[in-house]
């Protein structure tokens, strides 16, 4: 078990749906959390709510120096023992959708590379910088130095039409999770990914009411027949932090949701 008392944690997208719920749970475990996000108001409000020495650090995950500042802030607060990587990012430059659209136009390389950059490349960079910092920790009694949790998606498994870039990015997270666990095993650092189904976070509530989102997406979940609650993601993240034997795997969290 990674004891988070007097330790620090970093949560990218920490002011968002999954990130905020996870920051709250990590703070309850005793961690000082670096809320790494670009949403200044939400980030500062959350840091004040946690009130345990947790801080908001404006962190743009596309800017490596900005990631380094967030990691340095965390290590200054205490040994960095948990990282939860769950950011979104700016919208792509042009249309998404199927590889060849109804009008015959193709999906652009710019769109594909933007999505992979946000959801995979930046997750790699955060993972690498965090692992480098964790490697310098003294191990806890169970010989563990830390745990890194990435966020995949069921889109990485399901082959949903119109989602080539997102599926490629999330498939990349799934693919690297076990390899990371093996690379980091000698250092006592674990790597686990969560593949959420459809959760009611800001990603949805920006464009529709909660009721509309539940009616549209909750109905596609077999049981329970609703969208996921971000705290259900955070509860699993907490269990991953606490359970040393969870390593090298991607855990679906989706109410049995399947699209085929
Ligand atoms: N909500 C879902 O149903 C769902 C399902 C599967 C996977 N996911 C994944 O979960 C992750 C988080 O999603 P969420 O639903 O919590 O979304 P969210 O919109 O609630 O939170 C995302 C956070 O990322 C922040 N962010 C945006 N650009 C950033 C940048 N450049 N640098 C740092 N932070 C930035 C936002 O400000 C926001 O606080 C994403 O990787 C998403 O693909 C979500």
GROMACS .gro file of C-alpha atoms and ligand atoms in nm:
model
  304
    1UNK     CA    1   0.000   0.000   0.000
    2UNK     CA    2   0.129   0.345  -0.090
    3UNK     CA    3   0.085   0.547   0.230
    4UNK     CA    4  -0.020   0.894   0.121
    5UNK     CA    5   0.014   1.054   0.464
    6UNK     CA    6   0.261   1.344   0.434
    7UNK     CA    7   0.315   1.252   0.069
    8UNK     CA    8   0.226   1.453  -0.237
    9UNK     CA    9   0.021   1.365  -0.543
   10UNK     CA   10  -0.033   1.524  -0.880
   11UNK     CA   11  -0.357   1.518  -1.075
   12UNK     CA   12  -0.356   1.652  -1.431
   13UNK     CA   13  -0.695   1.787  -1.528
   14UNK     CA   14  -0.726   1.816  -1.150
   15UNK     CA   15  -1.000   2.077  -1.168
   16UNK     CA   16  -1.213   1.861  -1.399
   17UNK     CA   17  -1.469   1.588  -1.337
   18UNK     CA   18  -1.246   1.285  -1.278
   19UNK     CA   19  -0.956   1.500  -1.162
   20UNK     CA   20  -1.152   1.695  -0.901
   21UNK     CA   21  -1.317   1.387  -0.753
   22UNK     CA   22  -0.979   1.212  -0.738
   23UNK     CA   23  -0.804   1.511  -0.579
   24UNK     CA   24  -1.069   1.507  -0.303
   25UNK     CA   25  -1.010   1.136  -0.234
   26UNK     CA   26  -0.630   1.168  -0.236
   27UNK     CA   27  -0.649   1.462   0.004
   28UNK     CA   28  -0.867   1.251   0.237
   29UNK     CA   29  -0.590   0.988   0.233
   30UNK     CA   30  -0.354   1.258   0.365
   31UNK     CA   31  -0.185   1.369   0.043
   32UNK     CA   32  -0.106   1.724  -0.052
   33UNK     CA   33  -0.237   1.738  -0.406
   34UNK     CA   34  -0.106   1.945  -0.693
   35UNK     CA   35  -0.412   2.028  -0.900
   36UNK     CA   36  -0.256   2.064  -1.245
   37UNK     CA   37  -0.497   2.228  -1.487
   38UNK     CA   38  -0.557   2.537  -1.697
   39UNK     CA   39  -0.891   2.623  -1.534
   40UNK     CA   40  -0.765   2.882  -1.285
   41UNK     CA   41  -1.095   2.955  -1.108
   42UNK     CA   42  -1.200   2.592  -1.062
   43UNK     CA   43  -0.847   2.491  -0.965
   44UNK     CA   44  -0.808   2.761  -0.701
   45UNK     CA   45  -1.155   2.693  -0.560
   46UNK     CA   46  -1.076   2.324  -0.525
   47UNK     CA   47  -0.740   2.390  -0.357
   48UNK     CA   48  -0.917   2.616  -0.106
   49UNK     CA   49  -1.185   2.349  -0.049
   50UNK     CA   50  -0.921   2.080   0.019
   51UNK     CA   51  -0.746   2.319   0.256
   52UNK     CA   52  -0.472   2.075   0.357
   53UNK     CA   53  -0.177   2.235   0.180
   54UNK     CA   54  -0.294   2.116  -0.162
   55UNK     CA   55  -0.226   2.373  -0.433
   56UNK     CA   56  -0.342   2.465  -0.778
   57UNK     CA   57  -0.060   2.499  -1.031
   58UNK     CA   58  -0.151   2.631  -1.374
   59UNK     CA   59  -0.023   2.350  -1.595
   60UNK     CA   60  -0.069   2.322  -1.968
   61UNK     CA   61   0.000   1.956  -2.049
   62UNK     CA   62   0.119   2.052  -2.399
   63UNK     CA   63   0.403   2.256  -2.243
   64UNK     CA   64   0.676   2.036  -2.095
   65UNK     CA   65   0.820   2.315  -1.876
   66UNK     CA   66   0.477   2.367  -1.732
   67UNK     CA   67   0.456   1.995  -1.645
   68UNK     CA   68   0.802   2.020  -1.486
   69UNK     CA   69   0.684   2.305  -1.263
   70UNK     CA   70   0.387   2.101  -1.144
   71UNK     CA   71   0.610   1.801  -1.067
   72UNK     CA   72   0.864   2.021  -0.886
   73UNK     CA   73   0.584   2.180  -0.681
   74UNK     CA   74   0.466   1.833  -0.582
   75UNK     CA   75   0.810   1.710  -0.478
   76UNK     CA   76   0.858   2.027  -0.271
   77UNK     CA   77   0.536   1.943  -0.084
   78UNK     CA   78   0.649   1.589   0.005
   79UNK     CA   79   0.755   1.266  -0.166
   80UNK     CA   80   0.551   1.235  -0.485
   81UNK     CA   81   0.381   0.897  -0.446
   82UNK     CA   82   0.074   0.914  -0.672
   83UNK     CA   83  -0.003   1.066  -1.010
   84UNK     CA   84  -0.340   1.053  -1.177
   85UNK     CA   85  -0.332   1.166  -1.539
   86UNK     CA   86  -0.677   1.271  -1.644
   87UNK     CA   87  -0.662   1.594  -1.842
   88UNK     CA   88  -0.865   1.696  -2.143
   89UNK     CA   89  -0.730   1.952  -2.386
   90UNK     CA   90  -0.813   2.222  -2.637
   91UNK     CA   91  -1.044   2.125  -2.924
   92UNK     CA   92  -0.889   2.004  -3.252
   93UNK     CA   93  -0.826   2.255  -3.532
   94UNK     CA   94  -1.081   2.115  -3.776
   95UNK     CA   95  -1.358   1.862  -3.827
   96UNK     CA   96  -1.361   1.520  -3.664
   97UNK     CA   97  -1.575   1.225  -3.761
   98UNK     CA   98  -1.524   0.933  -3.995
   99UNK     CA   99  -1.201   0.894  -4.188
  100UNK     CA  100  -1.387   0.988  -4.507
  101UNK     CA  101  -1.680   1.222  -4.439
  102UNK     CA  102  -2.016   1.224  -4.620
  103UNK     CA  103  -1.887   1.506  -4.843
  104UNK     CA  104  -1.587   1.291  -4.944
  105UNK     CA  105  -1.333   1.491  -4.745
  106UNK     CA  106  -1.081   1.303  -4.538
  107UNK     CA  107  -0.989   1.339  -4.172
  108UNK     CA  108  -0.680   1.559  -4.157
  109UNK     CA  109  -0.342   1.468  -4.019
  110UNK     CA  110  -0.364   1.788  -3.813
  111UNK     CA  111  -0.678   1.658  -3.638
  112UNK     CA  112  -0.529   1.313  -3.577
  113UNK     CA  113  -0.200   1.442  -3.443
  114UNK     CA  114  -0.373   1.701  -3.222
  115UNK     CA  115  -0.580   1.430  -3.050
  116UNK     CA  116  -0.285   1.195  -3.009
  117UNK     CA  117  -0.078   1.482  -2.873
  118UNK     CA  118  -0.337   1.573  -2.609
  119UNK     CA  119  -0.443   1.227  -2.499
  120UNK     CA  120  -0.133   1.012  -2.552
  121UNK     CA  121   0.189   1.211  -2.601
  122UNK     CA  122   0.119   1.445  -2.310
  123UNK     CA  123   0.024   1.148  -2.089
  124UNK     CA  124   0.359   0.990  -2.177
  125UNK     CA  125   0.547   1.309  -2.089
  126UNK     CA  126   0.368   1.348  -1.754
  127UNK     CA  127   0.430   0.979  -1.682
  128UNK     CA  128   0.801   1.009  -1.764
  129UNK     CA  129   0.856   1.323  -1.558
  130UNK     CA  130   0.661   1.180  -1.263
  131UNK     CA  131   0.846   0.844  -1.278
  132UNK     CA  132   1.180   1.026  -1.280
  133UNK     CA  133   1.078   1.211  -0.962
  134UNK     CA  134   0.929   0.901  -0.794
  135UNK     CA  135   1.248   0.704  -0.860
  136UNK     CA  136   1.425   0.936  -0.614
  137UNK     CA  137   1.178   0.858  -0.331
  138UNK     CA  138   1.278   0.642  -0.039
  139UNK     CA  139   1.067   0.327  -0.069
  140UNK     CA  140   0.790   0.266   0.186
  141UNK     CA  141   0.792  -0.055   0.394
  142UNK     CA  142   0.642  -0.263   0.110
  143UNK     CA  143   0.932  -0.151  -0.114
  144UNK     CA  144   0.704   0.072  -0.319
  145UNK     CA  145   0.794   0.421  -0.437
  146UNK     CA  146   0.473   0.530  -0.607
  147UNK     CA  147   0.191   0.463  -0.848
  148UNK     CA  148   0.095   0.622  -1.180
  149UNK     CA  149  -0.264   0.601  -1.301
  150UNK     CA  150  -0.343   0.692  -1.660
  151UNK     CA  151  -0.689   0.741  -1.806
  152UNK     CA  152  -0.775   0.533  -2.111
  153UNK     CA  153  -1.134   0.497  -2.235
  154UNK     CA  154  -1.358   0.218  -2.354
  155UNK     CA  155  -1.308   0.395  -2.690
  156UNK     CA  156  -0.965   0.231  -2.691
  157UNK     CA  157  -1.136  -0.110  -2.712
  158UNK     CA  158  -1.469  -0.053  -2.883
  159UNK     CA  159  -1.386   0.060  -3.236
  160UNK     CA  160  -1.648   0.333  -3.238
  161UNK     CA  161  -1.704   0.481  -3.586
  162UNK     CA  162  -1.579   0.837  -3.622
  163UNK     CA  163  -1.324   0.811  -3.342
  164UNK     CA  164  -1.000   0.704  -3.510
  165UNK     CA  165  -0.778   0.967  -3.341
  166UNK     CA  166  -0.929   0.929  -2.993
  167UNK     CA  167  -0.930   0.548  -3.018
  168UNK     CA  168  -0.566   0.551  -3.131
  169UNK     CA  169  -0.467   0.773  -2.838
  170UNK     CA  170  -0.657   0.571  -2.580
  171UNK     CA  171  -0.540   0.242  -2.735
  172UNK     CA  172  -0.190   0.381  -2.690
  173UNK     CA  173  -0.254   0.433  -2.319
  174UNK     CA  174  -0.379   0.074  -2.289
  175UNK     CA  175  -0.073  -0.051  -2.478
  176UNK     CA  176   0.182   0.134  -2.271
  177UNK     CA  177   0.035   0.053  -1.929
  178UNK     CA  178   0.178  -0.299  -1.893
  179UNK     CA  179   0.509  -0.204  -2.053
  180UNK     CA  180   0.541   0.086  -1.809
  181UNK     CA  181   0.470  -0.149  -1.519
  182UNK     CA  182   0.750  -0.379  -1.635
  183UNK     CA  183   0.994  -0.092  -1.696
  184UNK     CA  184   0.920   0.061  -1.356
  185UNK     CA  185   0.901  -0.263  -1.155
  186UNK     CA  186   1.268  -0.251  -1.043
  187UNK     CA  187   1.196   0.094  -0.898
  188UNK     CA  188   0.884  -0.015  -0.708
  189UNK     CA  189   0.659   0.211  -0.916
  190UNK     CA  190   0.327   0.073  -1.040
  191UNK     CA  191   0.139   0.164  -1.358
  192UNK     CA  192  -0.237   0.112  -1.395
  193UNK     CA  193  -0.494   0.262  -1.633
  194UNK     CA  194  -0.866   0.312  -1.589
  195UNK     CA  195  -1.085   0.282  -1.901
  196UNK     CA  196  -1.406   0.468  -1.817
  197UNK     CA  197  -1.733   0.427  -2.001
  198UNK     CA  198  -1.963   0.728  -2.014
  199UNK     CA  199  -1.938   0.953  -1.707
  200UNK     CA  200  -2.121   1.274  -1.630
  201UNK     CA  201  -1.835   1.523  -1.615
  202UNK     CA  202  -1.776   1.873  -1.749
  203UNK     CA  203  -1.694   1.707  -2.083
  204UNK     CA  204  -2.071   1.656  -2.121
  205UNK     CA  205  -2.223   1.927  -1.906
  206UNK     CA  206  -2.055   2.198  -2.115
  207UNK     CA  207  -2.289   2.123  -2.405
  208UNK     CA  208  -2.613   1.992  -2.246
  209UNK     CA  209  -2.800   1.971  -1.917
  210UNK     CA  210  -2.732   1.679  -1.686
  211UNK     CA  211  -3.084   1.547  -1.756
  212UNK     CA  212  -3.025   1.558  -2.134
  213UNK     CA  213  -2.690   1.382  -2.093
  214UNK     CA  214  -2.843   1.112  -1.873
  215UNK     CA  215  -3.129   1.057  -2.119
  216UNK     CA  216  -2.894   1.035  -2.418
  217UNK     CA  217  -2.601   0.841  -2.274
  218UNK     CA  218  -2.728   0.685  -1.948
  219UNK     CA  219  -2.972   0.474  -2.150
  220UNK     CA  220  -2.680   0.305  -2.331
  221UNK     CA  221  -2.540   0.159  -2.006
  222UNK     CA  222  -2.687  -0.185  -1.922
  223UNK     CA  223  -2.665  -0.168  -1.544
  224UNK     CA  224  -2.680   0.066  -1.360
  225UNK     CA  225  -2.883   0.246  -1.625
  226UNK     CA  226  -2.718   0.583  -1.593
  227UNK     CA  227  -2.393   0.762  -1.664
  228UNK     CA  228  -2.106   0.706  -1.426
  229UNK     CA  229  -2.044   0.941  -1.135
  230UNK     CA  230  -1.691   1.090  -1.126
  231UNK     CA  231  -1.656   0.973  -0.766
  232UNK     CA  232  -1.687   0.615  -0.894
  233UNK     CA  233  -1.373   0.682  -1.098
  234UNK     CA  234  -1.206   0.841  -0.794
  235UNK     CA  235  -1.299   0.546  -0.571
  236UNK     CA  236  -1.124   0.312  -0.814
  237UNK     CA  237  -0.821   0.544  -0.829
  238UNK     CA  238  -0.806   0.532  -0.448
  239UNK     CA  239  -0.823   0.152  -0.451
  240UNK     CA  240  -0.539   0.142  -0.707
  241UNK     CA  241  -0.328   0.363  -0.480
  242UNK     CA  242  -0.403   0.141  -0.180
  243UNK     CA  243  -0.371  -0.201  -0.343
  244UNK     CA  244  -0.010  -0.292  -0.431
  245UNK     CA  245  -0.119  -0.595  -0.629
  246UNK     CA  246  -0.298  -0.388  -0.893
  247UNK     CA  247  -0.031  -0.334  -1.154
  248UNK     CA  248   0.016  -0.338  -1.530
  249UNK     CA  249  -0.351  -0.356  -1.615
  250UNK     CA  250  -0.627  -0.143  -1.766
  251UNK     CA  251  -0.951  -0.168  -1.570
  252UNK     CA  252  -1.278  -0.104  -1.750
  253UNK     CA  253  -1.523   0.098  -1.542
  254UNK     CA  254  -1.833   0.109  -1.754
  255UNK     CA  255  -2.148  -0.061  -1.614
  256UNK     CA  256  -2.101  -0.332  -1.883
  257UNK     CA  257  -2.134  -0.072  -2.159
  258UNK     CA  258  -2.050  -0.210  -2.505
  259UNK     CA  259  -2.118  -0.060  -2.845
  260UNK     CA  260  -2.135  -0.374  -3.059
  261LIG     N1  261  -1.627   1.169  -1.912
  261LIG     C1  262  -1.622   1.054  -1.978
  261LIG     O1  263  -1.725   0.993  -2.006
  261LIG     C2  264  -1.489   0.993  -2.016
  261LIG     C3  265  -1.489   0.862  -2.064
  261LIG     C4  266  -1.368   0.802  -2.097
  261LIG     C5  267  -1.250   0.872  -2.083
  261LIG     N2  268  -1.254   1.000  -2.037
  261LIG     C6  269  -1.125   1.068  -2.025
  261LIG     O2  270  -1.112   1.122  -1.896
  261LIG     C7  271  -1.024   1.235  -1.900
  261LIG     C8  272  -1.087   1.350  -1.823
  261LIG     O3  273  -1.212   1.371  -1.869
  261LIG     P1  274  -1.330   1.436  -1.784
  261LIG     O4  275  -1.453   1.367  -1.831
  261LIG     O5  276  -1.297   1.441  -1.638
  261LIG     O6  277  -1.330   1.583  -1.847
  261LIG     P2  278  -1.344   1.726  -1.779
  261LIG     O7  279  -1.368   1.818  -1.893
  261LIG     O8  280  -1.439   1.725  -1.665
  261LIG     O9  281  -1.196   1.751  -1.720
  261LIG     C9  282  -1.084   1.771  -1.802
  261LIG    C10  283  -0.995   1.878  -1.736
  261LIG    O10  284  -0.879   1.895  -1.820
  261LIG    C11  285  -0.848   2.030  -1.818
  261LIG     N3  286  -0.765   2.069  -1.932
  261LIG    C12  287  -0.805   2.111  -2.056
  261LIG     N4  288  -0.699   2.145  -2.130
  261LIG    C13  289  -0.588   2.125  -2.053
  261LIG    C14  290  -0.449   2.147  -2.073
  261LIG     N5  291  -0.402   2.193  -2.190
  261LIG     N6  292  -0.365   2.120  -1.971
  261LIG    C15  293  -0.411   2.073  -1.852
  261LIG     N7  294  -0.543   2.052  -1.827
  261LIG    C16  295  -0.629   2.078  -1.927
  261LIG    C17  296  -0.983   2.102  -1.818
  261LIG    O11  297  -0.971   2.237  -1.774
  261LIG    C18  298  -1.063   2.015  -1.725
  261LIG    O12  299  -1.059   2.063  -1.592
  261LIG    C19  300  -0.993   1.261  -2.047
  261LIG    O13  301  -0.870   1.199  -2.079
  261LIG    C20  302  -1.106   1.187  -2.118
  261LIG    O14  303  -1.068   1.143  -2.247
  261LIG    C21  304  -1.370   1.063  -2.004
   0.00000   0.00000   0.00000
